[in-house]
Amino acid sequence: MEPELNPYRPGAGLLPPELAGREEHLNHFEQLIIRAKHRTIDRALIISGLRGVGKTALMTRFSQMADQHRWIYITTEGQANDTAAHEVRRRLGAEIQAALVRFSLKARLDDALRHLSALAGQFSLSLGPVTIESKPAATGLLDLDVETLTLAIAKEAQVREAAFAIFVDELQDLDHDMLTALLVAQHKAQQQNLPFYLIGAGLPSLPAILTNAKSYAERLFRYSTVGPLNEQHATEALTVPAEKVGCSYSPDALATILTASGGYPYFLQEYGKAIWDFADEKTFTDLDALAAVEIGREQLDSGFFPSRWLRASDREREYMTTMSVVGAGKPASTTAIAKDMSAAPSKLSPIRQSLIAKGLIYAPERGFVDFSVPGMADYIDRAWIGD
Ligand SMILES: Nc1ncnc2c1ncn2[C@@H]1O[C@H](COP(=O)(O)OP(=O)(O)O)[C@@H](O)[C@H]1O
Ligand SMILES: [Mg+2]
């Protein structure tokens, strides 16, 4: 088919042509919107899952919904490298200011929000690298400032039957002080019945990271996980975009791609794109599908997987290789890995930490590690161990 018309969109954070199987999550957010209209509140949302399952896509959809309902919101992303904390804060302050401007333009409320914007400006200044002469009202104590600012904005939003949301993707990587400050603010907002929501997405370790930061985090959020799509939803993810442009899958072709993808959204997009480009006829055959799986896998093996593998040092790769063998598709015990590598567990701990910091692996439970990307163990086997 014509590549220009290819509807599939493999890639990090790209909104798919059909956001399949996420009704439940969308309903949770819809609930918050409805509640905001009634000036009541609910718990905020945390989404966790492996890479490539569609967390960012979901967050993008949430922010679109927030936009339609005239919420005040900002979207941002945690960063694993040690971006100076003041830089994170300065950016947040600037983004909040920009969000207020957008909001006040839409709602034609310039005056009412001017003081909030000034507050956000002080926030970014007082915590930024610049020290200014005249002391601003912002205290420079992060918890307090974030709280003051978010609650003030939430109050303003509540009057307009909206809410204030901060969407943070890769929340597990947000600088610890900022995370704590946002959790404190979320806690205070709930106590005061104000519609401020921290909406976060991240790796499966995220819920534990939040609870470690503040034990009450458990009660602040509605936690949900995103994973591979079930057969019906994976089918929709493939067929709906094709049907919109008059194409369809033979049952065999569909089955082949569903099996190869394991229902993982990223893989569905990759194989969908490949079958579209490969097929000559409007009904995709099983032969098209078999070719697409081969092409798609080659794409994944030259992009999705190595982009992660190449981030690791030699020693870290050795660790991951052992992990893939020891785990055999399941989380691997850190003691078993150490044994296999004939090393003391304490010696391997820095390697493990560094892999976690790079987002390549995570700890699903104490004493175990797993890959943050589906199919990584198979890739290592295919590309680096072989037979
Ligand atoms: N519900 C879905 N149905 C179909 N494709 C999806 C869905 N969610 C995401 N995708 C696609 O999967 C890929 C990965 O999505 P992304 O949001 O970047 O995942 P994550 O943030 O979890 O790593 C993108 O190509 C995206 O278009
Ligand atoms: Mg993402």
Short mmCIF file of C-alpha atoms and ligand atoms in Angstrom, two decimals:
data_model
loop_
_atom_site.label_atom_id
_atom_site.label_comp_id
_atom_site.label_asym_id
_atom_site.label_seq_id
_atom_site.Cartn_x
_atom_site.Cartn_y
_atom_site.Cartn_z
CA MET A 1 0.00 0.00 0.00
CA GLU A 2 1.11 3.59 -0.41
CA PRO A 3 3.58 4.40 2.35
CA GLU A 4 2.26 7.98 2.52
CA LEU A 5 -1.08 6.65 3.71
CA ASN A 6 0.36 4.28 6.28
CA PRO A 7 -1.72 4.93 9.41
CA TYR A 8 0.44 3.05 11.95
CA ARG A 9 2.77 4.96 14.19
CA PRO A 10 5.55 3.05 15.90
CA GLY A 11 7.57 5.40 18.06
CA ALA A 12 7.95 6.62 21.60
CA GLY A 13 5.02 8.74 22.71
CA LEU A 14 3.26 8.89 19.33
CA LEU A 15 -0.49 8.92 19.66
CA PRO A 16 -1.68 5.76 17.87
CA PRO A 17 -4.31 5.87 15.11
CA GLU A 18 -6.58 3.87 17.43
CA LEU A 19 -6.04 4.06 21.19
CA ALA A 20 -7.37 0.57 21.80
CA GLY A 21 -8.33 -1.04 25.09
CA ARG A 22 -7.88 1.90 27.41
CA GLU A 23 -11.53 2.68 28.22
CA GLU A 24 -11.09 1.96 31.89
CA HIS A 25 -8.21 4.39 32.22
CA LEU A 26 -9.99 7.02 30.18
CA ASN A 27 -13.05 6.60 32.40
CA HIS A 28 -10.96 7.29 35.48
CA PHE A 29 -9.87 10.58 34.02
CA GLU A 30 -13.37 11.37 32.78
CA GLN A 31 -14.52 10.93 36.39
CA LEU A 32 -12.16 13.66 37.51
CA ILE A 33 -13.50 15.98 34.84
CA ILE A 34 -17.10 15.35 35.84
CA ARG A 35 -16.26 15.84 39.49
CA ALA A 36 -14.50 19.10 38.74
CA LYS A 37 -17.71 20.34 37.14
CA HIS A 38 -19.49 19.58 40.42
CA ARG A 39 -16.63 21.09 42.37
CA THR A 40 -15.83 17.82 44.06
CA ILE A 41 -12.61 15.92 43.96
CA ASP A 42 -11.27 12.38 43.81
CA ARG A 43 -7.91 10.65 44.00
CA ALA A 44 -5.30 11.51 41.41
CA LEU A 45 -4.02 8.91 38.95
CA ILE A 46 -0.82 6.91 38.60
CA ILE A 47 -0.26 4.72 35.55
CA SER A 48 2.56 2.20 35.50
CA GLY A 49 3.85 -0.35 33.01
CA LEU A 50 6.75 -1.47 30.87
CA ARG A 51 8.17 0.62 28.06
CA GLY A 52 6.19 0.56 24.85
CA VAL A 53 2.82 -0.31 26.38
CA GLY A 54 1.31 3.11 25.78
CA LYS A 55 1.70 5.15 28.96
CA THR A 56 2.78 8.32 27.19
CA ALA A 57 0.03 7.95 24.60
CA LEU A 58 -2.50 7.68 27.41
CA MET A 59 -1.06 10.72 29.18
CA THR A 60 -1.28 12.68 25.94
CA ARG A 61 -4.94 11.75 25.62
CA PHE A 62 -5.57 12.78 29.23
CA SER A 63 -4.00 16.15 28.62
CA GLN A 64 -6.12 16.62 25.50
CA MET A 65 -9.20 15.92 27.59
CA ALA A 66 -7.99 18.36 30.24
CA ASP A 67 -7.52 20.93 27.52
CA GLN A 68 -11.02 20.42 26.11
CA HIS A 69 -12.46 20.96 29.53
CA ARG A 70 -10.44 24.06 30.10
CA TRP A 71 -8.34 22.79 32.91
CA ILE A 72 -5.17 24.56 33.87
CA TYR A 73 -2.45 21.99 33.27
CA ILE A 74 1.16 21.41 32.46
CA THR A 75 2.92 18.38 31.06
CA THR A 76 6.45 17.53 32.00
CA GLU A 77 8.83 14.60 32.28
CA GLY A 78 11.19 13.28 34.94
CA GLN A 79 14.79 12.94 33.84
CA ALA A 80 17.17 10.22 34.93
CA ASN A 81 20.39 12.16 34.47
CA ASP A 82 21.12 14.54 37.28
CA THR A 83 19.60 17.61 35.76
CA ALA A 84 20.26 20.19 38.42
CA ALA A 85 17.23 20.30 40.67
CA HIS A 86 16.99 24.06 40.34
CA GLU A 87 16.73 23.65 36.57
CA VAL A 88 13.77 21.29 36.98
CA ARG A 89 12.10 23.81 39.25
CA ARG A 90 12.81 26.78 37.07
CA ARG A 91 11.25 24.95 34.16
CA LEU A 92 8.24 23.96 36.19
CA GLY A 93 7.70 27.53 37.32
CA ALA A 94 7.97 28.78 33.75
CA GLU A 95 5.59 26.11 32.51
CA ILE A 96 3.05 26.93 35.16
CA GLN A 97 3.23 30.56 34.10
CA ALA A 98 2.69 29.60 30.49
CA ALA A 99 -0.24 27.38 31.48
CA LEU A 100 -1.81 30.28 33.33
CA VAL A 101 -1.44 32.50 30.31
CA ARG A 102 -3.09 29.90 28.07
CA PHE A 103 -5.85 29.44 30.59
CA SER A 104 -6.53 33.10 31.08
CA LEU A 105 -6.58 33.72 27.33
CA LYS A 106 -9.10 30.95 26.85
CA ALA A 107 -11.25 31.97 29.75
CA ARG A 108 -10.69 35.69 29.12
CA LEU A 109 -9.73 36.19 32.71
CA ASP A 110 -6.44 38.00 32.45
CA ASP A 111 -6.92 40.02 35.60
CA ALA A 112 -8.07 37.28 37.91
CA LEU A 113 -5.02 35.19 37.20
CA ARG A 114 -2.36 37.84 37.11
CA HIS A 115 -1.44 37.40 40.74
CA LEU A 116 -1.04 33.65 40.28
CA SER A 117 1.20 34.18 37.35
CA ALA A 118 3.31 36.54 39.42
CA LEU A 119 3.52 33.87 42.10
CA ALA A 120 4.64 31.28 39.56
CA GLY A 121 7.26 33.72 38.33
CA GLN A 122 8.61 34.17 41.83
CA PHE A 123 8.63 30.44 42.21
CA SER A 124 10.83 29.97 39.20
CA LEU A 125 13.05 32.89 40.11
CA SER A 126 13.52 32.13 43.76
CA LEU A 127 14.51 28.56 43.03
CA GLY A 128 16.44 29.29 39.90
CA PRO A 129 20.13 29.98 39.58
CA VAL A 130 19.51 33.72 39.70
CA THR A 131 19.45 35.38 43.09
CA ILE A 132 17.40 38.51 43.01
CA GLU A 133 17.73 41.54 45.21
CA SER A 134 14.20 42.23 46.33
CA LYS A 135 13.06 39.21 48.23
CA PRO A 136 10.05 37.61 46.59
CA ALA A 137 7.04 36.33 48.47
CA ALA A 138 7.99 32.80 47.56
CA THR A 139 9.86 31.30 50.48
CA GLY A 140 12.48 29.24 48.72
CA LEU A 141 11.34 26.23 50.72
CA LEU A 142 10.28 23.92 47.98
CA ASP A 143 7.48 22.07 49.77
CA LEU A 144 5.84 25.24 50.88
CA ASP A 145 6.16 27.02 47.56
CA VAL A 146 4.80 24.17 45.50
CA GLU A 147 1.96 23.84 47.95
CA THR A 148 1.12 27.55 47.99
CA LEU A 149 1.23 27.81 44.25
CA THR A 150 -0.68 24.65 43.38
CA LEU A 151 -3.41 25.26 45.96
CA ALA A 152 -3.85 28.85 44.82
CA ILE A 153 -4.18 27.77 41.21
CA ALA A 154 -6.50 24.89 42.13
CA LYS A 155 -8.73 27.32 43.98
CA GLU A 156 -8.95 29.51 40.93
CA ALA A 157 -9.68 26.49 38.73
CA GLN A 158 -12.36 25.27 41.10
CA VAL A 159 -14.28 28.51 40.76
CA ARG A 160 -14.41 27.84 37.01
CA GLU A 161 -15.50 24.21 37.53
CA ALA A 162 -12.15 22.99 36.28
CA ALA A 163 -9.03 21.63 37.96
CA PHE A 164 -5.28 22.13 37.96
CA ALA A 165 -3.24 19.14 36.80
CA ILE A 166 0.46 18.46 36.55
CA PHE A 167 1.12 15.54 34.22
CA VAL A 168 4.51 13.98 34.84
CA ASP A 169 5.70 11.26 32.50
CA GLU A 170 8.61 9.07 33.66
CA LEU A 171 7.67 10.11 37.17
CA GLN A 172 10.10 7.54 38.63
CA ASP A 173 12.91 9.82 37.42
CA LEU A 174 11.66 13.09 38.88
CA ASP A 175 14.12 14.70 41.30
CA HIS A 176 13.35 13.48 44.78
CA ASP A 177 12.70 16.86 46.41
CA MET A 178 10.32 17.90 43.70
CA LEU A 179 8.50 14.58 43.93
CA THR A 180 8.10 14.95 47.67
CA ALA A 181 6.92 18.52 47.29
CA LEU A 182 4.28 17.48 44.78
CA LEU A 183 3.11 14.65 47.03
CA VAL A 184 2.79 17.06 49.94
CA ALA A 185 0.81 19.43 47.75
CA GLN A 186 -1.42 16.59 46.56
CA HIS A 187 -2.06 15.61 50.15
CA LYS A 188 -2.94 19.16 51.17
CA ALA A 189 -5.21 19.62 48.17
CA GLN A 190 -7.21 16.58 49.15
CA GLN A 191 -7.48 17.73 52.74
CA GLN A 192 -8.77 21.08 51.57
CA ASN A 193 -11.03 19.66 48.90
CA LEU A 194 -9.20 21.44 46.12
CA PRO A 195 -8.91 20.09 42.59
CA PHE A 196 -5.17 19.75 42.17
CA TYR A 197 -4.04 16.50 40.56
CA LEU A 198 -0.62 15.01 40.04
CA ILE A 199 -1.14 12.61 37.15
CA GLY A 200 1.90 10.40 36.79
CA ALA A 201 3.11 7.66 34.51
CA GLY A 202 6.18 5.48 34.82
CA LEU A 203 7.80 2.10 35.12
CA PRO A 204 6.31 -0.70 37.23
CA SER A 205 8.49 0.36 40.16
CA LEU A 206 6.71 3.73 40.36
CA PRO A 207 4.09 2.90 43.03
CA ALA A 208 6.83 1.69 45.40
CA ILE A 209 8.93 4.80 44.71
CA LEU A 210 6.00 7.03 45.62
CA THR A 211 5.27 5.14 48.83
CA ASN A 212 8.93 5.33 49.79
CA ALA A 213 8.90 9.08 49.26
CA LYS A 214 5.74 9.57 51.38
CA SER A 215 4.00 6.66 53.01
CA TYR A 216 0.60 8.31 52.57
CA ALA A 217 1.11 8.29 48.78
CA GLU A 218 -0.69 4.96 48.87
CA ARG A 219 -3.94 6.74 49.65
CA LEU A 220 -3.53 9.75 47.39
CA PHE A 221 -3.82 7.96 44.08
CA ARG A 222 -5.81 5.53 42.09
CA TYR A 223 -3.11 3.22 40.78
CA SER A 224 -3.54 1.34 37.56
CA THR A 225 -1.26 -0.62 35.31
CA VAL A 226 -1.11 -0.73 31.55
CA GLY A 227 0.10 -3.84 29.82
CA PRO A 228 -0.27 -5.69 26.54
CA LEU A 229 -3.67 -5.52 24.88
CA ASN A 230 -5.94 -8.55 24.97
CA GLU A 231 -6.87 -10.24 21.71
CA GLN A 232 -9.95 -8.15 21.06
CA HIS A 233 -8.21 -4.84 21.72
CA ALA A 234 -5.06 -5.78 19.84
CA THR A 235 -7.32 -6.70 16.91
CA GLU A 236 -8.93 -3.26 17.08
CA ALA A 237 -5.54 -1.57 17.24
CA LEU A 238 -4.65 -3.24 13.94
CA THR A 239 -7.92 -3.39 12.03
CA VAL A 240 -9.62 -0.09 12.84
CA PRO A 241 -6.92 2.10 11.25
CA ALA A 242 -6.73 -0.18 8.20
CA GLU A 243 -10.49 -0.25 7.69
CA LYS A 244 -10.66 3.53 7.75
CA VAL A 245 -8.71 3.49 4.51
CA GLY A 246 -10.46 0.49 3.00
CA CYS A 247 -7.99 -2.28 3.91
CA SER A 248 -8.46 -5.45 5.93
CA TYR A 249 -6.63 -8.45 7.37
CA SER A 250 -7.34 -12.07 6.46
CA PRO A 251 -7.97 -14.09 9.66
CA ASP A 252 -4.62 -15.85 9.28
CA ALA A 253 -2.72 -12.61 8.75
CA LEU A 254 -4.33 -11.17 11.84
CA ALA A 255 -3.50 -14.23 13.93
CA THR A 256 0.14 -14.15 12.81
CA ILE A 257 0.63 -10.55 13.84
CA LEU A 258 -1.28 -10.89 17.08
CA THR A 259 0.95 -13.79 18.10
CA ALA A 260 4.19 -12.12 17.07
CA SER A 261 3.33 -8.91 18.91
CA GLY A 262 2.14 -10.51 22.12
CA GLY A 263 -0.39 -7.67 22.14
CA TYR A 264 2.32 -5.08 22.97
CA PRO A 265 1.23 -1.74 21.52
CA TYR A 266 4.67 -0.76 20.25
CA PHE A 267 5.06 -4.07 18.42
CA LEU A 268 1.54 -3.86 17.00
CA GLN A 269 2.40 -0.48 15.48
CA GLU A 270 5.71 -1.78 14.13
CA TYR A 271 4.18 -4.87 12.50
CA GLY A 272 1.14 -2.93 11.34
CA LYS A 273 3.39 -0.44 9.61
CA ALA A 274 5.39 -3.24 8.02
CA ILE A 275 2.39 -5.16 6.68
CA TRP A 276 0.93 -1.98 5.24
CA ASP A 277 4.13 -1.14 3.39
CA PHE A 278 4.62 -4.70 2.20
CA ALA A 279 1.12 -5.70 1.04
CA ASP A 280 0.07 -5.17 -2.57
CA GLU A 281 -3.61 -5.97 -2.18
CA LYS A 282 -6.20 -4.36 0.07
CA THR A 283 -6.77 -7.61 1.93
CA PHE A 284 -3.59 -8.49 3.80
CA THR A 285 -2.68 -12.17 3.48
CA ASP A 286 -0.81 -14.48 5.82
CA LEU A 287 2.22 -14.25 3.54
CA ASP A 288 2.16 -10.47 3.94
CA ALA A 289 1.95 -10.98 7.68
CA LEU A 290 4.89 -13.38 7.80
CA ALA A 291 7.00 -10.94 5.81
CA ALA A 292 5.83 -8.07 8.01
CA VAL A 293 6.87 -9.89 11.17
CA GLU A 294 10.31 -10.40 9.73
CA ILE A 295 10.65 -6.80 8.60
CA GLY A 296 9.15 -5.46 11.80
CA ARG A 297 11.45 -7.54 13.97
CA GLU A 298 14.42 -6.31 12.02
CA GLN A 299 13.24 -2.77 12.68
CA LEU A 300 12.92 -3.50 16.39
CA ASP A 301 16.33 -5.20 16.40
CA SER A 302 17.92 -2.19 14.82
CA GLY A 303 16.10 0.50 16.81
CA PHE A 304 13.87 -0.22 19.78
CA PHE A 305 16.14 -2.83 21.42
CA PRO A 306 19.68 -1.65 20.61
CA SER A 307 18.86 1.93 21.58
CA ARG A 308 18.63 0.49 25.08
CA TRP A 309 21.37 -2.11 24.85
CA LEU A 310 23.89 0.48 23.63
CA ARG A 311 23.26 2.63 26.67
CA ALA A 312 24.78 -0.06 28.88
CA SER A 313 28.46 -0.52 29.72
CA ASP A 314 30.20 -3.85 29.07
CA ARG A 315 29.73 -4.96 32.64
CA GLU A 316 26.07 -3.94 32.57
CA ARG A 317 25.56 -5.91 29.38
CA GLU A 318 27.10 -8.91 31.02
CA TYR A 319 24.66 -8.46 33.88
CA MET A 320 21.69 -8.22 31.52
CA THR A 321 22.82 -11.24 29.55
CA THR A 322 23.05 -13.30 32.73
CA MET A 323 19.71 -11.88 33.80
CA SER A 324 18.07 -13.04 30.58
CA VAL A 325 19.43 -16.55 30.99
CA VAL A 326 18.69 -16.84 34.71
CA GLY A 327 15.25 -15.29 34.41
CA ALA A 328 14.24 -17.18 31.25
CA GLY A 329 11.36 -14.80 30.56
CA LYS A 330 10.54 -14.18 34.24
CA PRO A 331 11.98 -11.81 36.85
CA ALA A 332 15.45 -13.01 37.81
CA SER A 333 16.62 -13.42 41.39
CA THR A 334 19.57 -11.17 42.17
CA THR A 335 21.19 -13.93 44.22
CA ALA A 336 20.94 -16.33 41.29
CA ILE A 337 22.49 -13.71 38.97
CA ALA A 338 25.37 -13.16 41.40
CA LYS A 339 25.94 -16.90 41.64
CA ASP A 340 25.96 -17.26 37.89
CA MET A 341 28.45 -14.41 37.56
CA SER A 342 30.54 -15.80 40.44
CA ALA A 343 30.42 -12.45 42.16
CA ALA A 344 29.37 -11.27 45.59
CA PRO A 345 25.86 -9.75 45.42
CA SER A 346 27.18 -6.55 47.04
CA LYS A 347 29.68 -6.16 44.21
CA LEU A 348 26.92 -6.31 41.62
CA SER A 349 24.70 -3.87 43.43
CA PRO A 350 26.19 -0.73 41.75
CA ILE A 351 25.72 -2.33 38.34
CA ARG A 352 22.13 -3.12 39.14
CA GLN A 353 21.51 0.40 40.45
CA SER A 354 23.00 1.93 37.37
CA LEU A 355 20.84 -0.22 35.08
CA ILE A 356 17.80 0.80 37.08
CA ALA A 357 18.80 4.47 36.83
CA LYS A 358 19.15 4.08 33.06
CA GLY A 359 15.63 2.66 32.97
CA LEU A 360 16.77 -0.61 31.42
CA ILE A 361 15.71 -2.85 34.27
CA TYR A 362 13.55 -2.49 37.37
CA ALA A 363 12.89 -4.35 40.58
CA PRO A 364 9.39 -5.88 40.45
CA GLU A 365 9.88 -7.07 44.03
CA ARG A 366 12.68 -7.22 46.59
CA GLY A 367 15.53 -9.40 45.40
CA PHE A 368 14.34 -9.64 41.82
CA VAL A 369 15.01 -7.73 38.62
CA ASP A 370 13.32 -7.71 35.25
CA PHE A 371 13.68 -5.87 31.96
CA SER A 372 11.71 -2.67 31.53
CA VAL A 373 11.08 -3.51 27.87
CA PRO A 374 9.00 -6.49 26.76
CA GLY A 375 10.96 -8.94 24.64
CA MET A 376 14.39 -7.72 25.76
CA ALA A 377 15.53 -11.16 26.94
CA ASP A 378 14.62 -12.67 23.56
CA TYR A 379 16.46 -9.87 21.80
CA ILE A 380 19.61 -10.47 23.82
CA ASP A 381 19.36 -14.12 23.02
CA ARG A 382 18.77 -13.46 19.31
CA ALA A 383 21.37 -10.79 18.83
CA TRP A 384 24.05 -11.44 21.42
CA ILE A 385 23.98 -15.01 22.67
CA GLY A 386 22.73 -17.00 19.70
CA ASP A 387 23.43 -20.70 19.75
N1 LIG B 1 -3.79 1.69 23.26
C1 LIG B 1 -2.98 1.61 22.20
N2 LIG B 1 -3.37 0.96 21.07
C2 LIG B 1 -2.54 0.89 20.02
N3 LIG B 1 -1.32 1.42 19.96
C3 LIG B 1 -0.87 2.08 21.05
C4 LIG B 1 -1.67 2.20 22.22
N4 LIG B 1 -0.99 2.90 23.13
C5 LIG B 1 0.20 3.21 22.57
N5 LIG B 1 0.29 2.71 21.32
C6 LIG B 1 1.47 2.83 20.44
O1 LIG B 1 2.52 2.11 21.08
C7 LIG B 1 3.77 2.79 20.97
C8 LIG B 1 4.34 3.08 22.34
O2 LIG B 1 3.52 4.00 23.04
P1 LIG B 1 4.08 4.93 24.21
O3 LIG B 1 2.96 5.75 24.68
O4 LIG B 1 5.32 5.62 23.75
O5 LIG B 1 4.49 3.83 25.29
P2 LIG B 1 5.23 4.04 26.71
O6 LIG B 1 5.11 5.48 27.06
O7 LIG B 1 4.51 3.14 27.65
O8 LIG B 1 6.65 3.60 26.49
C9 LIG B 1 3.48 4.05 20.15
O9 LIG B 1 3.82 3.76 18.81
C10 LIG B 1 1.98 4.24 20.29
O10 LIG B 1 1.42 4.85 19.14
MG MG B 2 6.64 6.81 27.46
#
